[in-house]
Coordinates of C-alpha atoms in Angstrom, one line a residue:
M1 CA 56.7 -15.8 14.3
T2 CA 54.5 -16.4 11.3
D3 CA 56.3 -18.3 8.4
F4 CA 56.4 -15.5 5.8
R5 CA 56.8 -17.9 2.8
A6 CA 53.8 -20.0 4.0
L7 CA 51.5 -17.0 3.8
H8 CA 51.9 -16.9 0.0
R9 CA 49.0 -19.1 -1.3
P10 CA 47.9 -18.5 -4.8
G11 CA 44.1 -18.0 -4.8
N12 CA 44.1 -17.2 -1.1
P13 CA 46.0 -13.9 -0.8
F14 CA 47.1 -12.3 2.4
I15 CA 47.5 -8.5 2.8
L16 CA 51.0 -7.3 3.1
A17 CA 50.2 -4.1 5.0
N18 CA 52.7 -1.3 4.1
A19 CA 53.6 0.9 7.0
W20 CA 55.9 4.0 7.2
D21 CA 56.9 4.1 10.8
V22 CA 56.7 2.1 14.0
G23 CA 53.4 3.5 15.1
S24 CA 51.6 2.7 11.8
A25 CA 53.2 -0.8 11.8
R26 CA 51.9 -1.5 15.3
M27 CA 48.5 -0.2 14.5
L28 CA 48.2 -2.4 11.4
V29 CA 49.4 -5.5 13.3
A30 CA 46.9 -4.8 16.1
L31 CA 44.2 -4.6 13.4
G32 CA 45.1 -7.9 11.9
A33 CA 48.1 -7.6 9.6
Q34 CA 49.9 -10.9 9.3
A35 CA 53.0 -9.2 7.7
I36 CA 54.2 -5.7 7.3
G37 CA 55.9 -4.2 4.2
T38 CA 57.8 -1.0 4.1
S39 CA 56.9 1.7 1.6
S40 CA 59.7 3.7 0.0
A41 CA 57.2 6.6 -0.7
G42 CA 55.6 6.5 2.7
Y43 CA 58.9 6.6 4.5
A44 CA 60.2 9.3 2.2
F45 CA 57.1 11.4 3.1
T46 CA 58.1 11.2 6.8
R47 CA 61.5 12.6 5.8
G48 CA 59.9 15.5 3.8
L49 CA 61.1 13.9 0.6
P50 CA 59.4 12.7 -2.6
D51 CA 59.6 9.0 -3.6
G52 CA 62.2 7.8 -6.0
G53 CA 65.7 6.8 -4.8
R54 CA 66.3 9.8 -2.6
I55 CA 67.0 7.7 0.5
G56 CA 70.0 5.4 0.5
R57 CA 70.3 1.7 1.0
E58 CA 71.6 1.8 4.6
E59 CA 68.8 4.1 5.8
Q60 CA 66.1 2.2 4.0
I61 CA 67.3 -1.1 5.5
A62 CA 67.7 0.4 9.0
H63 CA 64.2 1.7 8.7
A64 CA 62.8 -1.7 7.9
A65 CA 64.9 -3.3 10.6
D66 CA 63.5 -0.9 13.1
L67 CA 59.9 -1.9 12.2
A68 CA 60.9 -5.6 12.4
D69 CA 62.3 -5.0 15.9
Q70 CA 59.0 -3.5 17.0
V71 CA 56.4 -5.9 15.7
S72 CA 55.9 -9.7 16.1
V73 CA 55.1 -10.4 12.4
P74 CA 57.4 -10.7 9.4
V75 CA 58.6 -7.5 7.7
S76 CA 59.5 -7.2 4.0
A77 CA 61.3 -4.2 2.7
D78 CA 60.7 -2.1 -0.4
L79 CA 64.2 -1.6 -1.6
E80 CA 63.5 0.3 -4.9
D81 CA 65.9 -0.7 -7.7
G82 CA 68.4 -2.4 -5.4
F83 CA 70.4 0.9 -5.1
G84 CA 72.5 0.5 -8.2
P85 CA 72.4 -0.7 -11.8
E86 CA 74.7 -3.7 -11.4
P87 CA 73.8 -7.3 -10.4
A88 CA 76.3 -6.9 -7.6
D89 CA 74.4 -3.9 -6.3
C90 CA 71.2 -6.0 -6.0
A91 CA 73.0 -8.9 -4.4
A92 CA 74.5 -6.6 -1.8
T93 CA 71.2 -5.1 -1.0
V94 CA 69.6 -8.5 -0.5
E95 CA 72.5 -9.7 1.6
L96 CA 72.3 -6.6 3.9
A97 CA 68.5 -6.9 4.2
A98 CA 68.8 -10.6 5.2
M99 CA 71.6 -9.7 7.7
A100 CA 69.3 -7.1 9.2
G101 CA 66.8 -9.8 10.1
L102 CA 64.1 -9.0 7.5
A103 CA 61.8 -11.7 6.2
G104 CA 62.1 -10.6 2.6
C105 CA 62.3 -7.7 0.2
C106 CA 61.4 -6.5 -3.3
I107 CA 63.5 -4.9 -6.1
E108 CA 62.3 -3.1 -9.2
D109 CA 63.5 -3.4 -12.8
V110 CA 63.5 0.3 -13.4
A111 CA 66.0 3.0 -12.4
P112 CA 65.0 5.8 -10.0
D113 CA 64.0 8.0 -12.9
G114 CA 61.6 5.3 -14.2
T115 CA 63.7 4.2 -17.1
P116 CA 63.7 0.4 -17.3
Y117 CA 66.8 -1.7 -17.3
S118 CA 67.2 -3.8 -20.4
F119 CA 65.7 -7.3 -20.4
E120 CA 69.2 -8.9 -20.2
A121 CA 70.3 -6.6 -17.4
S122 CA 67.1 -7.1 -15.5
V123 CA 67.4 -10.8 -15.6
A124 CA 71.0 -10.7 -14.4
R125 CA 70.1 -8.3 -11.6
M126 CA 67.2 -10.5 -10.4
D127 CA 69.4 -13.6 -10.7
A128 CA 72.0 -12.1 -8.5
A129 CA 69.4 -11.0 -6.0
A130 CA 67.7 -14.4 -5.9
K131 CA 71.1 -16.2 -5.4
A132 CA 71.8 -13.8 -2.5
A133 CA 68.4 -14.6 -1.0
R134 CA 69.2 -18.3 -1.1
R135 CA 72.5 -17.7 0.7
A136 CA 70.8 -16.0 3.7
R137 CA 71.1 -17.8 7.0
H138 CA 67.3 -17.8 7.4
D139 CA 64.5 -18.2 4.9
F140 CA 64.3 -15.0 2.9
V141 CA 61.6 -14.3 0.4
F142 CA 62.7 -12.3 -2.6
C143 CA 60.2 -10.5 -4.8
A144 CA 61.0 -9.2 -8.3
R145 CA 59.0 -6.3 -9.7
T146 CA 58.3 -5.3 -13.3
D147 CA 57.5 -1.6 -13.0
G148 CA 57.6 -0.7 -16.7
V149 CA 53.8 -1.2 -17.2
M150 CA 53.0 1.2 -14.4
H151 CA 55.5 3.8 -15.8
G152 CA 54.3 3.3 -19.4
T153 CA 57.7 2.3 -20.7
Y154 CA 56.9 -1.2 -21.8
D155 CA 53.7 -3.3 -22.3
L156 CA 52.2 -6.3 -20.5
E157 CA 53.7 -8.8 -22.9
E158 CA 57.2 -7.5 -22.0
A159 CA 56.3 -7.6 -18.3
I160 CA 55.2 -11.3 -18.6
R161 CA 58.4 -12.1 -20.6
R162 CA 60.4 -10.6 -17.7
L163 CA 58.4 -12.2 -15.0
S164 CA 58.8 -15.6 -16.6
A165 CA 62.6 -15.1 -16.9
F166 CA 62.7 -14.0 -13.3
E167 CA 60.9 -17.1 -12.2
E168 CA 63.4 -19.2 -14.2
V169 CA 66.3 -17.8 -12.2
G170 CA 64.7 -18.6 -8.9
V171 CA 62.8 -15.5 -7.8
D172 CA 60.3 -16.4 -5.0
V173 CA 57.5 -13.9 -5.7
L174 CA 56.6 -12.0 -8.9
Y175 CA 55.0 -8.5 -9.0
C176 CA 53.8 -6.3 -11.8
P177 CA 52.2 -3.2 -10.2
M178 CA 49.1 -1.7 -11.9
P179 CA 48.5 -3.8 -14.9
G180 CA 45.7 -2.5 -17.1
S181 CA 42.9 -4.7 -15.8
M182 CA 41.9 -7.7 -13.7
D183 CA 42.0 -9.7 -16.9
D184 CA 45.7 -8.6 -17.3
L185 CA 46.4 -9.7 -13.8
K186 CA 44.9 -13.1 -14.5
R187 CA 47.1 -13.3 -17.6
I188 CA 50.1 -12.8 -15.3
T189 CA 49.1 -15.5 -12.8
A190 CA 48.3 -17.9 -15.6
A191 CA 51.6 -17.4 -17.3
T192 CA 53.7 -18.1 -14.2
S193 CA 53.7 -20.6 -11.4
A194 CA 55.4 -18.6 -8.7
P195 CA 53.3 -16.6 -6.2
V196 CA 52.1 -13.2 -7.6
N197 CA 51.8 -10.0 -5.7
A198 CA 49.1 -7.4 -6.7
L199 CA 49.1 -3.7 -5.7
V200 CA 46.0 -2.1 -4.3
A201 CA 46.3 1.5 -5.4
G202 CA 44.4 4.0 -7.5
P203 CA 41.5 2.3 -9.4
W204 CA 42.5 -1.1 -7.9
T205 CA 41.1 0.0 -4.5
R206 CA 37.7 -0.6 -6.0
N207 CA 38.4 -4.4 -6.1
G208 CA 37.9 -6.5 -3.0
L209 CA 40.2 -9.2 -1.7
A210 CA 37.9 -11.9 -3.1
E211 CA 38.4 -10.6 -6.6
F212 CA 42.2 -10.7 -6.2
A213 CA 41.8 -14.3 -4.9
E214 CA 39.7 -15.2 -8.0
A215 CA 42.5 -13.8 -10.1
G216 CA 44.9 -16.2 -8.5
V217 CA 47.2 -13.8 -6.7
A218 CA 49.0 -14.9 -3.5
R219 CA 49.7 -11.5 -1.9
V220 CA 48.1 -8.1 -2.0
S221 CA 50.2 -5.1 -1.0
L222 CA 49.2 -1.5 -0.3
G223 CA 52.3 0.3 -1.5
S224 CA 51.9 3.9 -0.4
S225 CA 48.1 3.9 -0.6
L226 CA 47.5 4.1 3.2
A227 CA 50.2 6.7 3.6
R228 CA 48.7 8.8 0.9
A229 CA 45.2 8.4 2.4
T230 CA 46.7 9.7 5.7
H231 CA 48.2 12.7 3.8
K232 CA 44.8 13.3 2.1
L233 CA 43.2 13.7 5.5
I234 CA 46.0 16.2 6.5
R235 CA 45.4 18.1 3.3
D236 CA 41.7 18.2 3.6
A237 CA 41.6 19.1 7.3
G238 CA 44.3 21.7 6.8
Q239 CA 42.4 23.4 3.9
E240 CA 39.3 23.5 5.9
M241 CA 41.0 24.8 9.0
F242 CA 43.1 27.5 7.3
D243 CA 40.7 28.5 4.6
A244 CA 37.4 28.4 6.5
G245 CA 38.2 28.0 10.2
D246 CA 36.4 24.6 10.1
F247 CA 37.8 22.0 12.5
G248 CA 35.2 19.3 11.6
R249 CA 37.7 16.8 10.2
L250 CA 39.6 16.6 13.5
G251 CA 37.2 14.2 15.1
G252 CA 39.7 11.3 15.2
I253 CA 39.6 8.2 17.5
G254 CA 40.3 8.7 21.1
G255 CA 43.9 8.6 22.5
G256 CA 43.0 5.6 24.7
E257 CA 42.1 3.6 21.7
V258 CA 45.3 4.5 19.9
D259 CA 47.3 3.7 23.0
A260 CA 45.6 0.3 23.2
L261 CA 46.2 -0.6 19.6
L262 CA 49.9 0.5 19.8
K263 CA 50.4 -1.7 22.8
Q264 CA 48.5 -4.6 21.2
G265 CA 50.6 -4.3 18.0
S266 CA 53.8 -4.6 19.9
D267 CA 52.9 -7.8 21.8

């Protein structure tokens, strides 16, 4: 299997392709994904639920482990806030993820309602998670997220302060989803030496991989973007079918091509 840590090369990013079920994971691998990430939102949608801490730790890890069992590339799990406010909660989450055979995971510094944990609490939480990652029996890549910028609860300066502190306690990968601009992303990569993950969502989908490379990032993830694009097609096709009797959006790829990709993605 591909060495997950070795894929993280600043200035030469790979795409961590976020899947939401075995079929989407196999399709992405067949199309060239070198690693798969889970998506808490994408998986929640399959359960008829909104994103945001509504699915528990055991189920999220079991979902990620299921994907890992079905593809031949590393799988990293989106494990929200570590499923609890305490450092011990984050450590337990990482330990269980490693025991499940995952290649890595990420944990956020905000609670499910979007409220950020304090700076001191966040550093303690990420410290505990990083220590748990180093105790794993196999190489486990732990990514720490600063989600306050995306939620509008703190600014870029605070995100960089947190990311720098997370790096100091041994976090492997740093991640600030949706900073304001590519220049802000460059400020993050310049302020830290650990590999940086960037999210491709919303307006960031207008940037190509070469631009993320020029910004110095090591990994580009999709989050729930692909799952949301799939749901956009369902919405658009449904509106046209039920409102106008128009089936024009149903011209998908053939079943044989899907079957071939699913088989290729499992090899």
